[in-house]
Amino acid sequence: MASAAKKYAFRRRFEKHNYSLIGAELSDDDDDDGPVTESMTAAAEAGLDAAALSHMEERDFKHVVKGGPAKIAEYLGVRNHILIRWKQALDVSSDGGDDAYVSFDELAKSLPESQTELARETHAWLVKHGGINYGCPGGKDLRAGDEVKTARAAAAANVGSDLEKKKAPGSADVSDDDIIERTVVFLRGADMNSTTERQIRAAVEADLDCDLSDRKLVIRSVVTKFLSDPGSYAHVKNTSGTDASDAASALAKAASDAAKGAKPRPTKPVIVVGAGPAGLAAARAVRADGHDVIVLEARDRVGGRVFTCAPNTKENPLSVPIDFGASIVTGTAADPRRRTARPWLGVRADPSFATARQLRLETHALRDDLPLFDGKTGEKVSGDADARAEKARDVLMDHARLRVDREGAEALADVSLEEVIAAELLERYGEAKKDAEEENAENTENSKEKPIEEADDERKETLSSSDRRLLGWHWANLEYGCSAPLSKISMAHWNQDEAYGGFGGKHVMLKGGYGGVTDALADGLDVKTGVVVAEIRHTDGDGDDGGVTVVTKSGDTFEGSACVVTLPLGCLKHGDVVFHPPLSESKTNAISNLGFGRLNKIALEFSTKFWDDSVDYFGCASGESGESETRGRAFMFWNLAPVTGKPVLAALVAGEAAEIAETEPDDSLRDAAMAALRVVVAKNAPSNSDESSLFTSAVVPDPVAVACTRWGGDVFSRGSYSYVAVGASGDDYDELGRPEGRVLFAGEHTCREHPDTVGGAMLSGWRAARHATHIMRGDAGEPFDEVFALPTLDDLANEEGDDESEEEDDANDSDGTSESDEDDDDVKKGGKKKKKRRRGKGEEGDGPEDDDAARERARKRLEQEAAERLEQIKRDQKEATEGKEEVKKVLRVVGDGFGVVTGSTHNSSTAELDVKFDTFTALASSLETASGRRAFIDAADALPAARRDSWASERGGLQVLVQWMEQISVKESGAALAARAISLLLKLPADVRALRASGAARVMQRRFATHPKPDVRLLARKCAHKWTRDAAREKARARDAAANAAEGDDETLARMKKKKSDDAFENDFSLDEDGRKRQRRDDVPTEPNANETAVAKKQTVDEMIAAADGLAEGVSAAEAARAAAAAEAAL
């Protein structure tokens, strides 16, 4: 019986081979502290973290972020409350109730009135982002959209009266002094690089609750004078109690509101091309937002590659429906504890399962057990042989991945997985044995016991033919996961999506077929089947000045305001639809780069069942490792009896075998599957097997019906699903998802995080719907709203490495010349310069290194390892003689600490404490033993936060700590010190630039990413998440600043900013290095007294959030308001 490691057999991949710290060990059993609460599960169900903002939330709720921790706590309480309501509604629906739906009107009744507006924004955001109210088979979402459309039309008809109502308070009731005071307050809290005069005026209007259109000149004069002479308003006091964070929050809200509806609204419908999961999800989301939608589908059915073929038809002569395409729901439960590449916890379930639950479809959970059989001999593979093959597979994959780590993804961009694996296989295990030699070897006792045995040459091991067939089965299984031969799959990026964690929960099959989900999603939509699109024309412009024209092959045309294109990648690659103007070069390149593979099935129905239902699949290893044409041919059989109720097996055909099968007749494919079955059954029938058998009979009857799929030959798909081909990367998925004017894109091939899944297609459809509704609402700015290429620890480490390699390159240029000037223009996305590996004389342009270069690199590595070992021996010797003395030296300096005892009674003066602290920080550079450094780290950990931060950022403490960490032994003896050092690092400020300069990310990646001690790895993961979260925020700030600069608003205050204004702002706040505002209070001492510390530590903001989330329904949001006030006081 195959081990649990084969659970990826039904679309899970080699999770263990992702060596990025962020993506490594994406196990479900991380021992994070604390129980899983309802709010955590509800938030994870929406792809969110109950205790943290996502990148998109930070972008869309800037007014919440700028409002500070108290405002964030309030928002999280409201958001989690809504998600809990949705989760409860989904549970009720799956138990027999109506559609799961959370209306805002009902929601508002459970919230305090003061939070109504925040709840309205949050509710709308969650709907747009697929957090709530999706997959409603009864149409509640569509009916709600119709109500929105009616209300919008009524509002447009009554726009004049609405303006009068807005002006009702009248500006005449507001004095100039009030306007001046509020304007100055908001100017003091403004971000001078992005705030406009219009936003200042909008914030003042909201604060005074009146229209100030007739008082523009008053506000403008204040803005002009303030920027030229801020001191002239120093006498203006803030009588309203609005602090800097409140002002910043109000300005951000004004900016957000100003962007909404800033352009004319288009009036034509949104056109969706394709009625697969992506297209249907997009269409429902656009309809739910109150806009007209037309869906054009080339087939005579909906679903696309989700195709449950009806029984007793020409395509499917079986007596039961069969899923010809997608058949697995790839996750049925949110996992709030799983760590991914995103800097927050949790993964959601496959969103298609929400529809299945509301339809109350029966499911069959897939089990992990997957017995293997030798396809040549029919023998069942023993546990020992299975373990040997898995070990060989893991060793080869490990070595292949290490080559990527060593040479870099850039250098291996054009190298296939097959090429590297074959080279590693030859290097480690040598040539395959001939059958005759194997037979002679099998006559010896040694070969019977050791199929992986000692070789006669210098190599340590070799593989028998049976071992190679098992290895070939594993490669076929990998080809199944990628829908392509290994020779076409990128070595460097084949599993780029693994770091995102997939979906949570068990994988299941749906009884009756997956098609029930897509049929339900199509219900209520205007879907026109049999319409083959030939051309898409689009023009730019605001309102109805821009739009799209879709031309069909029959000559019909459809006019729309926007078009969501969900064509399969195979059709885009084939050029089945022409775009005018043509797609951008970057998108055209991405279409060309990504691969679109083939996976096919041979469904066999029998008159009687000759197997039991103890397993869901079994493998048949027929082709050896290098036999790409045969290893994927009927390599796995699925037991479909539990989901169809009939004796049906489905054989999978993957890799090169799937490509060959596209032109092979049904009879030939049937015979191949039957031949493999009969060899296995004959050998393992109850009468021929000493152990319990999977099979109940020695006779395999002829099938009564056979159905074969050929997705490559389907002109409306031209393949099965996408994969990262040689020369491609995850960036190509991102590029395919980017809008081009009014033409938007969705589909599994545009979802970097979840490609080749129905859930990923739906997520991309919701994203495209957000783009479409952005256009339809007339909102300002570009509709593209995703944060795709999230920074990882690898990115931080590589940036450090780039800096070092540039220095090394400069040093190695002995002739004083530099690389070609072309390098200066060779820039990747994101502004990084491509690195060209230096070559010695005689090397070809882009070929691999020669043997001399490889040997030289190996020699240097060995020398470095030897030097490190010698240094460690010296440290060990010093530890034995000087360790205790260094500990005493640290303790003598630390004494009774650096803080304050109680009240106003000091154990030493401030000046004495400063001198003591100086002595302590200077001591670090003299410590050379692990004991002394451990004592210092413990003391630094106990320092007051201000002292500790000062040591790290101002006195070189971060560099010292990183240097020590480089020298910590990775053996068990160094685990305790490593854990303490990383724990201290977690408490230090996560300044991205300082981390890069110190080399901390590189050290964390290289020394602690795969540390043998789990507790050290866990601490390293937490550290990495903290850093990447801040790196992502820095990236987002830079992106926002660039976007603001690109807008070129004539009213931008940055154009009028002068140095004096900076001096004025210093009276109210200072700027951290990362640009965040920190309010300055001169009356607050640097070292807080003990009473203040005790008050602040009564309850953290996270604890307040958790407390609010844990309350009963209808109470948590109200309590969150009180928690927000408490948090404000605590902070």
Short mmCIF file of C-alpha atoms in Angstrom, two decimals, residues 608-968:
data_model
loop_
_atom_site.label_atom_id
_atom_site.label_comp_id
_atom_site.label_asym_id
_atom_site.label_seq_id
_atom_site.Cartn_x
_atom_site.Cartn_y
_atom_site.Cartn_z
CA THR A 608 -19.89 -6.60 -12.72
CA LYS A 609 -17.34 -5.24 -10.28
CA PHE A 610 -14.13 -7.24 -9.81
CA TRP A 611 -12.56 -4.90 -7.22
CA ASP A 612 -13.58 -3.66 -3.80
CA ASP A 613 -14.17 -0.07 -2.71
CA SER A 614 -11.42 0.10 -0.10
CA VAL A 615 -9.41 2.53 -2.25
CA ASP A 616 -10.28 5.33 -4.66
CA TYR A 617 -7.41 4.70 -7.09
CA PHE A 618 -4.50 2.37 -7.81
CA GLY A 619 -1.37 2.82 -9.91
CA CYS A 620 0.12 0.75 -12.68
CA ALA A 621 3.86 1.33 -13.28
CA SER A 622 4.43 0.26 -16.87
CA GLY A 623 7.07 2.60 -18.32
CA GLU A 624 10.55 3.20 -16.95
CA SER A 625 11.78 6.59 -15.81
CA GLY A 626 13.08 7.64 -19.20
CA GLU A 627 10.25 6.09 -21.25
CA SER A 628 8.16 9.23 -21.60
CA GLU A 629 5.91 7.76 -24.31
CA THR A 630 4.69 4.88 -22.17
CA ARG A 631 4.98 5.80 -18.50
CA GLY A 632 1.83 7.94 -18.54
CA ARG A 633 -0.33 5.51 -20.51
CA ALA A 634 -3.08 4.16 -18.23
CA PHE A 635 -0.73 4.74 -15.30
CA MET A 636 -3.56 5.23 -12.78
CA PHE A 637 -7.09 3.83 -12.45
CA TRP A 638 -9.81 5.68 -10.59
CA ASN A 639 -12.58 3.81 -8.86
CA LEU A 640 -15.73 5.74 -9.85
CA ALA A 641 -18.17 3.26 -8.33
CA PRO A 642 -18.67 5.34 -5.14
CA VAL A 643 -19.78 8.40 -7.16
CA THR A 644 -21.63 6.73 -10.06
CA GLY A 645 -23.16 3.72 -8.31
CA LYS A 646 -22.03 1.48 -11.18
CA PRO A 647 -18.89 -0.64 -11.79
CA VAL A 648 -16.86 2.03 -13.56
CA LEU A 649 -13.10 2.60 -13.68
CA ALA A 650 -11.37 5.55 -15.35
CA ALA A 651 -7.78 5.19 -16.60
CA LEU A 652 -5.71 8.35 -16.79
CA VAL A 653 -3.41 9.15 -19.71
CA ALA A 654 -0.83 11.84 -18.99
CA GLY A 655 2.31 13.44 -20.37
CA GLU A 656 3.57 12.47 -23.80
CA ALA A 657 1.21 9.50 -23.79
CA ALA A 658 -1.74 11.93 -23.59
CA GLU A 659 -0.46 13.81 -26.62
CA ILE A 660 -0.15 10.57 -28.59
CA ALA A 661 -3.62 9.47 -27.48
CA GLU A 662 -5.19 12.53 -29.14
CA THR A 663 -4.99 10.79 -32.54
CA GLU A 664 -5.36 7.20 -31.33
CA PRO A 665 -8.67 5.35 -31.92
CA ASP A 666 -10.90 4.41 -28.99
CA ASP A 667 -10.33 0.69 -29.53
CA SER A 668 -6.57 1.08 -29.15
CA LEU A 669 -6.92 3.10 -25.95
CA ARG A 670 -9.44 0.62 -24.56
CA ASP A 671 -7.12 -2.31 -25.33
CA ALA A 672 -4.18 -0.58 -23.62
CA ALA A 673 -6.18 0.01 -20.45
CA MET A 674 -7.59 -3.52 -20.45
CA ALA A 675 -4.16 -5.09 -21.01
CA ALA A 676 -2.76 -3.24 -17.98
CA LEU A 677 -5.77 -4.26 -15.87
CA ARG A 678 -5.57 -7.92 -16.80
CA VAL A 679 -1.86 -8.20 -16.01
CA VAL A 680 -2.42 -6.73 -12.55
CA VAL A 681 -5.63 -8.61 -11.73
CA ALA A 682 -4.29 -11.97 -12.85
CA LYS A 683 -1.32 -11.68 -10.54
CA ASN A 684 -3.30 -10.32 -7.57
CA ALA A 685 -6.51 -12.32 -7.67
CA PRO A 686 -7.46 -13.84 -4.29
CA SER A 687 -6.35 -17.29 -5.47
CA ASN A 688 -2.92 -16.03 -6.53
CA SER A 689 -2.12 -13.69 -3.65
CA ASP A 690 -0.91 -14.54 -0.17
CA GLU A 691 -2.24 -11.28 1.28
CA SER A 692 -5.57 -9.53 1.16
CA SER A 693 -6.25 -8.43 -2.39
CA LEU A 694 -7.87 -5.35 -3.84
CA PHE A 695 -9.47 -7.56 -6.47
CA THR A 696 -12.32 -9.98 -5.88
CA SER A 697 -11.99 -12.06 -9.06
CA ALA A 698 -9.28 -13.33 -11.37
CA VAL A 699 -11.40 -12.57 -14.43
CA VAL A 700 -11.58 -9.11 -15.99
CA PRO A 701 -14.64 -9.08 -18.26
CA ASP A 702 -14.77 -6.99 -21.41
CA PRO A 703 -16.23 -3.55 -20.74
CA VAL A 704 -19.85 -3.02 -21.78
CA ALA A 705 -19.15 0.63 -22.65
CA VAL A 706 -16.08 2.83 -23.18
CA ALA A 707 -15.67 6.61 -23.41
CA CYS A 708 -12.41 8.41 -24.24
CA THR A 709 -11.70 12.11 -23.89
CA ARG A 710 -9.48 14.18 -26.21
CA TRP A 711 -9.29 17.69 -24.86
CA GLY A 712 -6.46 18.68 -27.20
CA GLY A 713 -8.74 18.09 -30.17
CA ASP A 714 -11.61 20.12 -28.73
CA VAL A 715 -11.58 23.34 -30.81
CA PHE A 716 -13.19 25.27 -27.96
CA SER A 717 -10.47 24.43 -25.44
CA ARG A 718 -7.46 22.93 -27.30
CA GLY A 719 -6.14 21.34 -24.13
CA SER A 720 -6.83 20.59 -20.48
CA TYR A 721 -5.21 23.23 -18.27
CA SER A 722 -2.19 25.51 -17.99
CA TYR A 723 1.31 24.78 -16.73
CA VAL A 724 4.58 26.69 -16.40
CA ALA A 725 6.43 25.80 -19.57
CA VAL A 726 10.16 26.10 -20.19
CA GLY A 727 10.91 29.81 -20.45
CA ALA A 728 7.80 30.83 -18.48
CA SER A 729 7.29 31.83 -14.85
CA GLY A 730 4.52 32.75 -12.45
CA ASP A 731 4.73 36.33 -13.72
CA ASP A 732 3.08 35.18 -16.94
CA TYR A 733 -0.07 34.25 -15.01
CA ASP A 734 -0.12 37.79 -13.64
CA GLU A 735 0.31 39.33 -17.06
CA LEU A 736 -2.54 37.31 -18.51
CA GLY A 737 -4.84 38.70 -15.81
CA ARG A 738 -4.08 42.36 -16.51
CA PRO A 739 -6.81 44.40 -18.25
CA GLU A 740 -6.17 46.06 -21.59
CA GLY A 741 -8.47 49.05 -21.67
CA ARG A 742 -12.07 47.85 -21.71
CA VAL A 743 -10.99 44.23 -22.39
CA LEU A 744 -10.64 42.21 -19.17
CA PHE A 745 -9.36 38.68 -18.65
CA ALA A 746 -10.20 35.71 -16.43
CA GLY A 747 -9.68 31.96 -16.35
CA GLU A 748 -7.52 29.46 -14.50
CA HIS A 749 -4.56 30.56 -16.65
CA THR A 750 -4.80 34.07 -15.11
CA CYS A 751 -4.77 32.91 -11.48
CA ARG A 752 -1.21 32.62 -10.23
CA GLU A 753 -2.24 31.31 -6.82
CA HIS A 754 -4.63 28.55 -7.94
CA PRO A 755 -4.03 27.68 -11.61
CA ASP A 756 -5.65 24.59 -13.16
CA THR A 757 -8.49 24.56 -10.61
CA VAL A 758 -12.19 25.42 -10.82
CA GLY A 759 -11.82 27.51 -7.67
CA GLY A 760 -8.97 29.49 -9.20
CA ALA A 761 -11.09 30.15 -12.29
CA MET A 762 -13.90 31.49 -10.10
CA LEU A 763 -11.53 33.74 -8.15
CA SER A 764 -10.22 35.19 -11.42
CA GLY A 765 -13.80 35.75 -12.57
CA TRP A 766 -14.54 37.79 -9.46
CA ARG A 767 -11.40 39.81 -10.06
CA ALA A 768 -12.48 40.57 -13.64
CA ALA A 769 -15.93 41.52 -12.33
CA ARG A 770 -14.29 44.06 -10.02
CA HIS A 771 -12.53 45.50 -13.05
CA ALA A 772 -15.81 45.64 -14.95
CA THR A 773 -17.81 47.26 -12.14
CA HIS A 774 -15.00 49.80 -11.69
CA ILE A 775 -15.63 50.85 -15.30
CA MET A 776 -19.42 50.68 -15.03
CA ARG A 777 -19.49 52.85 -11.89
CA GLY A 778 -17.29 55.49 -13.51
CA ASP A 779 -14.63 55.26 -10.82
CA ALA A 780 -11.32 57.04 -11.35
CA GLY A 781 -7.99 55.30 -11.83
CA GLU A 782 -7.10 52.01 -13.43
CA PRO A 783 -9.32 48.99 -12.68
CA PHE A 784 -6.43 46.65 -12.03
CA ASP A 785 -6.53 46.11 -8.28
CA GLU A 786 -4.53 43.01 -7.43
CA VAL A 787 -1.29 42.55 -5.54
CA PHE A 788 0.13 39.48 -7.23
CA ALA A 789 3.90 39.07 -6.93
CA LEU A 790 4.05 39.14 -3.15
CA PRO A 791 7.53 39.61 -1.74
CA THR A 792 9.01 36.57 -0.02
CA LEU A 793 12.06 35.97 2.09
CA ASP A 794 13.74 34.72 -1.09
CA ASP A 795 13.17 38.14 -2.65
CA LEU A 796 14.74 39.93 0.30
CA ALA A 797 17.65 37.50 0.38
CA ASN A 798 18.16 37.72 -3.39
CA GLU A 799 18.21 41.50 -3.27
CA GLU A 800 20.95 41.27 -0.67
CA GLY A 801 22.73 38.76 -2.86
CA ASP A 802 22.42 41.03 -5.89
CA ASP A 803 24.19 43.81 -4.03
CA GLU A 804 26.98 41.45 -3.03
CA SER A 805 27.36 39.97 -6.50
CA GLU A 806 27.66 43.43 -8.01
CA GLU A 807 30.51 44.18 -5.60
CA GLU A 808 32.16 40.86 -6.46
CA ASP A 809 31.78 41.53 -10.16
CA ASP A 810 33.44 44.91 -9.77
CA ALA A 811 36.30 43.29 -7.87
CA ASN A 812 36.70 40.53 -10.44
CA ASP A 813 37.00 42.88 -13.41
CA SER A 814 40.78 42.69 -13.43
CA ASP A 815 41.05 44.45 -16.76
CA GLY A 816 39.07 47.39 -15.49
CA THR A 817 36.30 46.96 -18.03
CA SER A 818 32.64 46.29 -17.32
CA GLU A 819 29.98 44.13 -18.88
CA SER A 820 28.30 45.23 -22.06
CA ASP A 821 26.33 48.44 -21.83
CA GLU A 822 23.33 46.38 -22.89
CA ASP A 823 23.10 45.16 -19.31
CA ASP A 824 22.02 48.60 -18.21
CA ASP A 825 18.90 48.33 -20.35
CA ASP A 826 18.18 44.71 -19.56
CA VAL A 827 15.58 45.21 -16.87
CA LYS A 828 13.04 42.82 -15.50
CA LYS A 829 9.58 43.67 -14.27
CA GLY A 830 9.76 45.45 -10.98
CA GLY A 831 12.90 47.33 -11.93
CA LYS A 832 15.45 44.62 -11.16
CA LYS A 833 18.41 44.35 -13.48
CA LYS A 834 19.00 40.97 -15.05
CA LYS A 835 22.25 39.37 -13.98
CA LYS A 836 24.52 37.87 -16.60
CA ARG A 837 26.69 35.11 -15.25
CA ARG A 838 30.34 35.76 -15.92
CA ARG A 839 32.08 33.21 -18.07
CA GLY A 840 35.63 32.18 -18.59
CA LYS A 841 37.44 32.11 -21.88
CA GLY A 842 36.14 29.68 -24.39
CA GLU A 843 32.62 29.51 -22.97
CA GLU A 844 29.68 29.66 -25.36
CA GLY A 845 27.01 32.35 -25.15
CA ASP A 846 24.21 30.89 -23.03
CA GLY A 847 25.36 27.32 -22.58
CA PRO A 848 26.13 25.60 -19.26
CA GLU A 849 29.38 26.12 -17.43
CA ASP A 850 32.30 23.99 -18.55
CA ASP A 851 33.80 21.36 -16.29
CA ASP A 852 36.69 23.62 -15.20
CA ALA A 853 34.29 26.31 -14.00
CA ALA A 854 32.17 23.75 -12.16
CA ARG A 855 35.21 22.24 -10.49
CA GLU A 856 36.50 25.67 -9.49
CA ARG A 857 33.15 26.52 -7.94
CA ALA A 858 33.13 23.21 -6.06
CA ARG A 859 36.70 23.79 -4.86
CA LYS A 860 35.82 27.21 -3.47
CA ARG A 861 32.76 25.80 -1.76
CA LEU A 862 34.83 23.07 -0.10
CA GLU A 863 37.42 25.59 1.01
CA GLN A 864 34.70 27.74 2.53
CA GLU A 865 33.19 24.75 4.34
CA ALA A 866 36.59 23.77 5.67
CA ALA A 867 37.21 27.30 6.90
CA GLU A 868 33.82 27.33 8.62
CA ARG A 869 34.57 24.01 10.34
CA LEU A 870 37.94 25.30 11.54
CA GLU A 871 36.30 28.46 12.86
CA GLN A 872 33.70 26.39 14.68
CA ILE A 873 36.44 24.28 16.32
CA LYS A 874 38.12 27.45 17.54
CA ARG A 875 34.83 28.74 18.95
CA ASP A 876 34.22 25.42 20.69
CA GLN A 877 37.66 25.58 22.29
CA LYS A 878 37.08 29.16 23.39
CA GLU A 879 33.68 28.17 24.77
CA ALA A 880 35.27 25.61 27.06
CA THR A 881 37.79 28.07 28.50
CA GLU A 882 36.10 31.49 28.37
CA GLY A 883 32.36 30.86 28.20
CA LYS A 884 31.64 31.30 31.90
CA GLU A 885 33.77 34.42 32.15
CA GLU A 886 31.87 36.09 29.33
CA VAL A 887 28.56 35.28 30.99
CA LYS A 888 29.79 36.88 34.22
CA LYS A 889 30.96 39.92 32.28
CA VAL A 890 27.49 40.39 30.79
CA LEU A 891 25.71 39.87 34.10
CA ARG A 892 27.99 42.37 35.88
CA VAL A 893 27.10 45.05 33.33
CA VAL A 894 23.39 44.27 33.33
CA GLY A 895 23.11 44.18 37.10
CA ASP A 896 19.53 44.92 38.11
CA GLY A 897 18.49 46.00 34.64
CA PHE A 898 17.95 49.24 32.71
CA GLY A 899 14.41 50.13 33.62
CA VAL A 900 12.49 51.68 36.46
CA VAL A 901 11.38 49.76 39.57
CA THR A 902 8.14 51.35 40.75
CA GLY A 903 6.50 54.74 40.77
CA SER A 904 9.02 57.56 40.94
CA THR A 905 11.66 55.66 42.88
CA HIS A 906 14.68 55.09 40.67
CA ASN A 907 17.42 52.59 41.26
CA SER A 908 19.82 54.89 39.43
CA SER A 909 19.67 58.21 37.69
CA THR A 910 18.85 58.60 34.02
CA ALA A 911 22.43 59.60 33.28
CA GLU A 912 23.74 56.49 35.02
CA LEU A 913 21.31 54.35 33.04
CA ASP A 914 22.55 55.90 29.81
CA VAL A 915 26.18 55.19 30.72
CA LYS A 916 25.26 51.66 31.70
CA PHE A 917 23.45 51.17 28.40
CA ASP A 918 26.45 52.47 26.46
CA THR A 919 28.69 49.98 28.24
CA PHE A 920 26.26 47.18 27.54
CA THR A 921 26.01 47.87 23.80
CA ALA A 922 29.80 48.17 23.48
CA LEU A 923 30.19 44.79 25.17
CA ALA A 924 28.59 42.92 22.25
CA SER A 925 31.58 43.22 19.92
CA SER A 926 33.88 41.53 22.46
CA LEU A 927 31.78 38.40 22.99
CA GLU A 928 33.05 35.32 21.17
CA THR A 929 31.46 32.36 22.94
CA ALA A 930 27.97 30.94 22.60
CA SER A 931 27.42 31.25 26.36
CA GLY A 932 28.36 34.91 26.42
CA ARG A 933 26.24 35.71 23.39
CA ARG A 934 23.30 33.81 24.83
CA ALA A 935 23.55 35.86 28.04
CA PHE A 936 23.73 39.08 26.02
CA ILE A 937 20.72 38.09 23.87
CA ASP A 938 18.69 37.29 26.97
CA ALA A 939 19.60 40.67 28.44
CA ALA A 940 18.78 42.49 25.20
CA ASP A 941 15.45 40.68 25.06
CA ALA A 942 14.63 42.05 28.54
CA LEU A 943 15.52 45.63 27.63
CA PRO A 944 12.74 48.25 27.52
CA ALA A 945 11.45 48.46 23.96
CA ALA A 946 12.91 51.91 23.33
CA ARG A 947 16.37 50.80 24.52
CA ARG A 948 16.21 47.60 22.48
CA ASP A 949 15.18 49.46 19.32
CA SER A 950 17.95 51.97 19.85
CA TRP A 951 20.51 49.19 20.22
CA ALA A 952 19.34 47.55 17.00
CA SER A 953 18.92 50.56 14.74
CA GLU A 954 21.30 53.20 16.09
CA ARG A 955 24.14 51.23 17.66
CA GLY A 956 24.70 48.46 15.14
CA GLY A 957 22.91 45.82 17.18
CA LEU A 958 21.09 44.32 14.19
CA GLN A 959 24.34 43.76 12.29
CA VAL A 960 25.96 42.20 15.38
CA LEU A 961 23.02 39.85 15.89
CA VAL A 962 23.03 38.78 12.23
CA GLN A 963 26.78 38.17 12.39
CA TRP A 964 26.29 35.93 15.44
CA MET A 965 23.48 34.05 13.72
CA GLU A 966 25.78 33.28 10.78
CA GLN A 967 28.12 31.57 13.21
CA ILE A 968 25.54 29.54 15.14
#
